[in-house]
mmCIF file of C-alpha atoms in Angstrom:
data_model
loop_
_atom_site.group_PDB
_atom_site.id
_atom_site.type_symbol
_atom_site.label_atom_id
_atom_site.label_comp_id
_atom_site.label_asym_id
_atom_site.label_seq_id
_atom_site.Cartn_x
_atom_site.Cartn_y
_atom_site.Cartn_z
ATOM 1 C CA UNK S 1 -77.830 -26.732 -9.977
ATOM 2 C CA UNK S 2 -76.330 -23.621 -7.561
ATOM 3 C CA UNK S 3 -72.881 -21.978 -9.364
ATOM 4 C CA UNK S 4 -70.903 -18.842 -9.861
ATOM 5 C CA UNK S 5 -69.747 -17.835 -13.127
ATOM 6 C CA UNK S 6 -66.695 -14.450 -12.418
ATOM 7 C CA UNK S 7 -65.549 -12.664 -15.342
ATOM 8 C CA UNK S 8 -63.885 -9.449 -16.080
ATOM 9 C CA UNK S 9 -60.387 -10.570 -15.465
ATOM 10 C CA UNK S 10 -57.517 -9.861 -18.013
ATOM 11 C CA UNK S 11 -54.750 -7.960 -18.638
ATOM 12 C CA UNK S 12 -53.916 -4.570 -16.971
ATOM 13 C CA UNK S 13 -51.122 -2.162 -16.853
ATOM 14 C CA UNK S 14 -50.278 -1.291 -13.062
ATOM 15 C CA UNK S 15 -52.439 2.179 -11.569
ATOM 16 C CA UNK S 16 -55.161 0.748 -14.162
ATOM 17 C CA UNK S 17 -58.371 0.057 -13.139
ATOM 18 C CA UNK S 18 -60.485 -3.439 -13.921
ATOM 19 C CA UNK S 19 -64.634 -4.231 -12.328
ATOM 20 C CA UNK S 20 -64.959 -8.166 -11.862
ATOM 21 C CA UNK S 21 -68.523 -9.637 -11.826
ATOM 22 C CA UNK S 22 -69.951 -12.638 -10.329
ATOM 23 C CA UNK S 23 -73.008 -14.083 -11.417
ATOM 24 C CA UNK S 24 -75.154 -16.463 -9.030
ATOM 25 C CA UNK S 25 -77.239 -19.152 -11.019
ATOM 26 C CA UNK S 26 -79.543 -21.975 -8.791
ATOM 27 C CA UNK S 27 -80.310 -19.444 -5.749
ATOM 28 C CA UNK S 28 -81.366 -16.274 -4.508
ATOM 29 C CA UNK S 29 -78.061 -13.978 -3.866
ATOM 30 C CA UNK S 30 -80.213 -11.624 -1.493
ATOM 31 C CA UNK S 31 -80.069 -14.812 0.866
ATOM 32 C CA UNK S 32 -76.283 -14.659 1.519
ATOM 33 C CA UNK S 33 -73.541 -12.594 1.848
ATOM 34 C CA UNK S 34 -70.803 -12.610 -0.816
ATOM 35 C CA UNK S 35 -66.813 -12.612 -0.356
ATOM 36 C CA UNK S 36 -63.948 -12.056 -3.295
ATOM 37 C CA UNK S 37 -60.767 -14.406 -3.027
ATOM 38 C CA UNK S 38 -57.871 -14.557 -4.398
ATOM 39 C CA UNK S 39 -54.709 -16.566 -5.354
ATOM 40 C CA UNK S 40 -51.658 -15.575 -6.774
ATOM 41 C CA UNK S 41 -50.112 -17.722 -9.299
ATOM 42 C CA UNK S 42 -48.397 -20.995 -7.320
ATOM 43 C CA UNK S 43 -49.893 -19.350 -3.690
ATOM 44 C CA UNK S 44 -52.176 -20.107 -1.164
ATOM 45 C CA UNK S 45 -55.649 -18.531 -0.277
ATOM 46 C CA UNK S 46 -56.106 -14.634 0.506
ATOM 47 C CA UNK S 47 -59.201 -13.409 1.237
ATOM 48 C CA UNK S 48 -59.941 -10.134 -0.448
ATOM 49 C CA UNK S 49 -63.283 -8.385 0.797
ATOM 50 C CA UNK S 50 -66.891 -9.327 1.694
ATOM 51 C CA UNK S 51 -70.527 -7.963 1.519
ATOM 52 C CA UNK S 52 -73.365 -8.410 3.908
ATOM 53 C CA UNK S 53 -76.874 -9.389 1.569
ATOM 54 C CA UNK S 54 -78.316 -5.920 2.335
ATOM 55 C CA UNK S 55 -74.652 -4.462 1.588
ATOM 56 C CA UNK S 56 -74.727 -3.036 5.201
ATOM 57 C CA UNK S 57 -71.621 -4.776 6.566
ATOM 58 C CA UNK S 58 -68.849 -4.799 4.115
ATOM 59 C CA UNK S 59 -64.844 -5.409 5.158
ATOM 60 C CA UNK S 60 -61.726 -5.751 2.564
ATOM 61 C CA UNK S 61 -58.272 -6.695 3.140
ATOM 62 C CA UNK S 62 -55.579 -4.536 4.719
ATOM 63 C CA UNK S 63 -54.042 -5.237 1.272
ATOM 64 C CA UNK S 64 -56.718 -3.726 -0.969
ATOM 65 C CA UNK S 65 -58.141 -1.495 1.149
ATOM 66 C CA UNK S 66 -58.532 2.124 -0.268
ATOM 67 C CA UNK S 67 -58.157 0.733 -3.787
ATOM 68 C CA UNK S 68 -60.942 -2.067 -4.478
ATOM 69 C CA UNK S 69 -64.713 -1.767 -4.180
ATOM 70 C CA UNK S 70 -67.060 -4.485 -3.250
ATOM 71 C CA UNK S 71 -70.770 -4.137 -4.285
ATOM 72 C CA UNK S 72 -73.871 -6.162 -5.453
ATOM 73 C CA UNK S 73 -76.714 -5.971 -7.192
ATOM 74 C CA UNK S 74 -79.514 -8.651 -5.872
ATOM 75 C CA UNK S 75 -81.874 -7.660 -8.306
ATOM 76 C CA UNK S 76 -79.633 -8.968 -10.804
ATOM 77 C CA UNK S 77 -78.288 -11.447 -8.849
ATOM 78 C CA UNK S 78 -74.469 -10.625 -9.415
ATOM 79 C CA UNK S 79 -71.622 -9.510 -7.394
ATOM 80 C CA UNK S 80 -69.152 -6.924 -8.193
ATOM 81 C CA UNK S 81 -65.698 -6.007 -7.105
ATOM 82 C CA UNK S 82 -64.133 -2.405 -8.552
ATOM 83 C CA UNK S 83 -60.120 -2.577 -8.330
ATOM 84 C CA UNK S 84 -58.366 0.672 -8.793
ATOM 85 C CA UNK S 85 -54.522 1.397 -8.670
ATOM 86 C CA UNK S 86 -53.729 -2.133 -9.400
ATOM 87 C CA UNK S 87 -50.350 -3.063 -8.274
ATOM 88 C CA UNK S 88 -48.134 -6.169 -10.128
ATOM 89 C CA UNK S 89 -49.005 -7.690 -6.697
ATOM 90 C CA UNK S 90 -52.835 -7.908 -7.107
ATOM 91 C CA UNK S 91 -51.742 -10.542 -9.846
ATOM 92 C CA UNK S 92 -54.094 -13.588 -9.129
ATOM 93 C CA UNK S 93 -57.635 -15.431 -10.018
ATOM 94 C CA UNK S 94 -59.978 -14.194 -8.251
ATOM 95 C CA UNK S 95 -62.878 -16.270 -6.798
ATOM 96 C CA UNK S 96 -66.288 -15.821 -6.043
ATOM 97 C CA UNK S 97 -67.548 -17.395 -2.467
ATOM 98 C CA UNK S 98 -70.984 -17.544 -1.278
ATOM 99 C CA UNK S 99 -71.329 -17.442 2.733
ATOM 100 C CA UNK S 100 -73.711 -19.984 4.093
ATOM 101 C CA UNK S 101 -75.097 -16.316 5.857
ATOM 102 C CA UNK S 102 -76.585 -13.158 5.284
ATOM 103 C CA UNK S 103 -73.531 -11.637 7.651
ATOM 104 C CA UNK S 104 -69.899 -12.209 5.837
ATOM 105 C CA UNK S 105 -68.492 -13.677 9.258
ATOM 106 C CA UNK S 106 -69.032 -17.199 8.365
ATOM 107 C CA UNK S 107 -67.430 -19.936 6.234
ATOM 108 C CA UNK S 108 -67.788 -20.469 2.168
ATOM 109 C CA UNK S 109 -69.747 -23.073 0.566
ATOM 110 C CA UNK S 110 -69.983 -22.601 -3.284
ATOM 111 C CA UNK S 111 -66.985 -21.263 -4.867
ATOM 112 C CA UNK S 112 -66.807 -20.502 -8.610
ATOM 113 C CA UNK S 113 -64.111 -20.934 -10.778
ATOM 114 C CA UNK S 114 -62.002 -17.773 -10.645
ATOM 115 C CA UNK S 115 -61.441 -15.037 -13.143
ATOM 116 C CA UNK S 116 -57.656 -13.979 -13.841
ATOM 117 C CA UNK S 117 -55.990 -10.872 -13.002
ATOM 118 C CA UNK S 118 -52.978 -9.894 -14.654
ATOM 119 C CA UNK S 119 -50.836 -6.985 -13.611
ATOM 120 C CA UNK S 120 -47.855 -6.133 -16.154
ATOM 121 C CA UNK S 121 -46.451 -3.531 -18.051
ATOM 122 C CA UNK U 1 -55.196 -10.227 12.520
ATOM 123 C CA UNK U 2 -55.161 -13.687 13.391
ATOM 124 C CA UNK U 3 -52.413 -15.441 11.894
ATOM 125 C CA UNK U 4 -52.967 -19.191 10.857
ATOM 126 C CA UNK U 5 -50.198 -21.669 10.315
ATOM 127 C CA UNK U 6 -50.255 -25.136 8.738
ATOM 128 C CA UNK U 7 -47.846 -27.741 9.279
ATOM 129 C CA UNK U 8 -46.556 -29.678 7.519
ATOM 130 C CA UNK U 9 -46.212 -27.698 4.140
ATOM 131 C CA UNK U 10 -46.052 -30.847 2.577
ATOM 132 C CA UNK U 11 -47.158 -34.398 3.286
ATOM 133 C CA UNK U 12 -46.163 -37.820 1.924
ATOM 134 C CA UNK U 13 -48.409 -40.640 2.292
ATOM 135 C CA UNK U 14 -49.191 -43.907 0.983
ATOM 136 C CA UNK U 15 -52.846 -44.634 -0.194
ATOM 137 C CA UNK U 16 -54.613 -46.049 2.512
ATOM 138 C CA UNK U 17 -52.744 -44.694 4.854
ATOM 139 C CA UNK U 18 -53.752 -42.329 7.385
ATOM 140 C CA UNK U 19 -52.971 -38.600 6.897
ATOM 141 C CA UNK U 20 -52.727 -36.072 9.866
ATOM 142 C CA UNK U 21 -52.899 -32.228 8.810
ATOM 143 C CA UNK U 22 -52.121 -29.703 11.488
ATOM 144 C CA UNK U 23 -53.827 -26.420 12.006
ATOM 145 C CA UNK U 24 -52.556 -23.588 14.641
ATOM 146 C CA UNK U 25 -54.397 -19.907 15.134
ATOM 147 C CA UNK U 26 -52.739 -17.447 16.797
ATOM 148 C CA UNK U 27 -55.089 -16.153 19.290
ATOM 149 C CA UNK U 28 -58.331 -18.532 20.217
ATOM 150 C CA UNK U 29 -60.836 -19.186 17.159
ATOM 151 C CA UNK U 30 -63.232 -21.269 19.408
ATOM 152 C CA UNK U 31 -64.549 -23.681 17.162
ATOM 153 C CA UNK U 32 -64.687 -21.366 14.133
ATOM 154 C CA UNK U 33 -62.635 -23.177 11.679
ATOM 155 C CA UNK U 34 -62.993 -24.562 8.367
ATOM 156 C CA UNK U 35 -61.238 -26.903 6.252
ATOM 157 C CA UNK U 36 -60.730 -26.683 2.407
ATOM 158 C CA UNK U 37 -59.661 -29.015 -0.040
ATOM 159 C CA UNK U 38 -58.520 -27.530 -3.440
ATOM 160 C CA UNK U 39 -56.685 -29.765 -6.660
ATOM 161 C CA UNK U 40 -55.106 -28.655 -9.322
ATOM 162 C CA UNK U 41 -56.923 -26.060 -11.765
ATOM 163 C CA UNK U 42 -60.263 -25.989 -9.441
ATOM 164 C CA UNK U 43 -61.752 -23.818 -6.789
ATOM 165 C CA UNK U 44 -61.339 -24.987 -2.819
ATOM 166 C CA UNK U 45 -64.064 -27.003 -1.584
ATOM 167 C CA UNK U 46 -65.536 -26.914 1.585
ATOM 168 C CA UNK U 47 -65.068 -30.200 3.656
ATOM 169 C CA UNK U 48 -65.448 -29.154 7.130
ATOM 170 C CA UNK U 49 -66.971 -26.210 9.128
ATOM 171 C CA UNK U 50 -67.154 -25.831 12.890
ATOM 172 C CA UNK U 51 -64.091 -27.680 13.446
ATOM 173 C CA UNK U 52 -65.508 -31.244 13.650
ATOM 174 C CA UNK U 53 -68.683 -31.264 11.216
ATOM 175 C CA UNK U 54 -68.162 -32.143 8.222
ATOM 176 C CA UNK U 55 -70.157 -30.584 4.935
ATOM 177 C CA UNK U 56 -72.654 -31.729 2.608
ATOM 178 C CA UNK U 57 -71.447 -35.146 0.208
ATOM 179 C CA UNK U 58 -68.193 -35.111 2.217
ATOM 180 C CA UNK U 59 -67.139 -38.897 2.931
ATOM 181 C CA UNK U 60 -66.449 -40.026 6.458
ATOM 182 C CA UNK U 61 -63.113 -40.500 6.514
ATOM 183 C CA UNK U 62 -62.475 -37.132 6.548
ATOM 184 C CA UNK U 63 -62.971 -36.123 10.197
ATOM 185 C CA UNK U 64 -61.782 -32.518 11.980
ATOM 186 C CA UNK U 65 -61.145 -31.834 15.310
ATOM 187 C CA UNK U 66 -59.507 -29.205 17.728
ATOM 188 C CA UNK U 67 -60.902 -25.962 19.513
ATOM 189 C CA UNK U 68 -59.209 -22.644 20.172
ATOM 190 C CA UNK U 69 -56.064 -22.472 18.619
ATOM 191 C CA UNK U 70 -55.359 -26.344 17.636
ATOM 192 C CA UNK U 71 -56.465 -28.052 14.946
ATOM 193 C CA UNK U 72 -56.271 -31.081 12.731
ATOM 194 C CA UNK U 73 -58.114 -32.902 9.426
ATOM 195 C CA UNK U 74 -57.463 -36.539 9.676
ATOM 196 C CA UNK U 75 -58.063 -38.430 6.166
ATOM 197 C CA UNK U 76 -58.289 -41.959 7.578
ATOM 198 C CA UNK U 77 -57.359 -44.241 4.800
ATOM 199 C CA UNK U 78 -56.605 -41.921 2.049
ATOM 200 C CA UNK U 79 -57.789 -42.512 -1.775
ATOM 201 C CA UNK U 80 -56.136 -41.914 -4.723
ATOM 202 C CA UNK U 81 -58.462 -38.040 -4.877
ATOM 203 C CA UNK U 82 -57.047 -37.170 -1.698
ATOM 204 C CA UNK U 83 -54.003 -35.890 -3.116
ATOM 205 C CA UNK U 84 -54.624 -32.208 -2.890
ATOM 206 C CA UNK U 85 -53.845 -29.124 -1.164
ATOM 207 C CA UNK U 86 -55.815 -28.349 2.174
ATOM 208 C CA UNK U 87 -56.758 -25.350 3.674
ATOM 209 C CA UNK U 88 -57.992 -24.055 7.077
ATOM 210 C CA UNK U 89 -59.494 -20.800 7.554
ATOM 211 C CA UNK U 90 -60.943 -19.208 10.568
ATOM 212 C CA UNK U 91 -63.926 -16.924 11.108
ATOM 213 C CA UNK U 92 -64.272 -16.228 14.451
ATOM 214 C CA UNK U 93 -62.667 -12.463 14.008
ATOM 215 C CA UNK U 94 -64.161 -10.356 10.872
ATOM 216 C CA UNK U 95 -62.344 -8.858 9.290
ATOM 217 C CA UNK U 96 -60.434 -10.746 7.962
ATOM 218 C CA UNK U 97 -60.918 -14.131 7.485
ATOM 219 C CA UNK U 98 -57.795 -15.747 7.442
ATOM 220 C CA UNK U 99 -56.603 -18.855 5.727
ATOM 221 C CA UNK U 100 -53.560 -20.989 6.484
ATOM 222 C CA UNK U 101 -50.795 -21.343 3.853
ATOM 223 C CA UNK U 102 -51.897 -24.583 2.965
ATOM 224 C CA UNK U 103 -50.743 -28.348 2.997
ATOM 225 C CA UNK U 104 -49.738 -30.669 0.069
ATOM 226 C CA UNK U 105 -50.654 -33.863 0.671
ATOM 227 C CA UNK U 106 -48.440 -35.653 -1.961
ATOM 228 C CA UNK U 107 -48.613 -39.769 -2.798
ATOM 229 C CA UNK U 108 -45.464 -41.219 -1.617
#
């Protein structure tokens, strides 16, 4: 059976810093690329960033950009995603989203179940 | 960025009815559009890609059409597990992908 297990979510106080990780379990992560997803509480979709299987092709949201990180490690089959200066606004569950590619220009077709991200004081 | 828009935000239909969704990009997306279905407390799932084919275990009344900047996901005779929130998203310009806002589909 192919899933995605995120964790690493909780509860942060705005400018804090929090690293999600995605583990892949029933297939090789080196054969896709990888994206990060979110949605706020009560919202719709918002893609966040992706990552390319070699990590040569990356792109992140006009949102996040400047502030989160995406990265992978195949070798351990996970997928990472660094968020710095979080903002009350980056307030969501994030998702984990294979690509049916190895480029991140494509469409997602395993999704895991999301890891929340609070952003309070 | 292309911009998608869904219409309507919310749809009421009676089961076994047939339910229309409506899909609109803001530039042309070709045929590079997928449709999502998410319920309550799970992750979206993937029920269409390429605007008309639909993905792996998804039954056949769920059927997408359109090209360039129209779109729609017609649920022909709609079962009580419709009744969800749908999704289009395009990839034909990266980055970013971009997903619509979303449509209830609600039992009336």
């Amino acid at each position: 059976e192919v899933y995605l297990v995120e964790s690493g979510g909780g509860l942060v106080q705005p400018g804090r810093s929090l690293r999600l990780s995605c583990a892949a379990s029933g297939f090789t992560l080196d054969d896709y690329a990888m994206h990060w997803v979110r949605q706020a509480p009560g919202k719709g979709l918002e893609w966040v960033s992706g990552i390319s299987w070699n990590s040569g092709s990356i792109g992140y949201a006009d949102s996040v950009k400047g502030r989160f990180t995406i990265s992978r490690d195949n070798a351990k089959n996970s997928l990472y995603l660094q968020m710095n200066s979080l903002r009350v606004e980056d307030t969501a569950l994030y998702y984990c989203a294979k690509d049916i590619a190895v480029t991140p220009n494509w469409y997602f077709d395993l999704w895991g179940r999301g890891t929340l991200v609070t952003v309070s004081s | 960025e292309i911009v998608m828009t869904q219409s309507p935000a919310t749809l009421s239909v009676s089961p076994g009815e047939r339910a229309t969704l409506s899909c609109r990009a803001s530039q042309s997306v070709s045929s590079n559009l997928a449709w999502y279905q998410q319920k309550p407390g799970q992750p979206p799932r993937l029920l269409i890609y390429g605007a008309s084919t639909r993905a792996t275990g998804i039954p056949a009344r769920f059927s997408g059409s359109g090209s360039g900047t129209e779109f729609t996901l017609t649920i022909s005779s709609l079962q009580s597990e419709d009744f969800a929130v749908y999704y289009c998203q395009q990839y034909n310009n990266w980055p970013p992908h971009t997903f619509g806002q979303g449509t209830k589909l609600e039992i009336k």
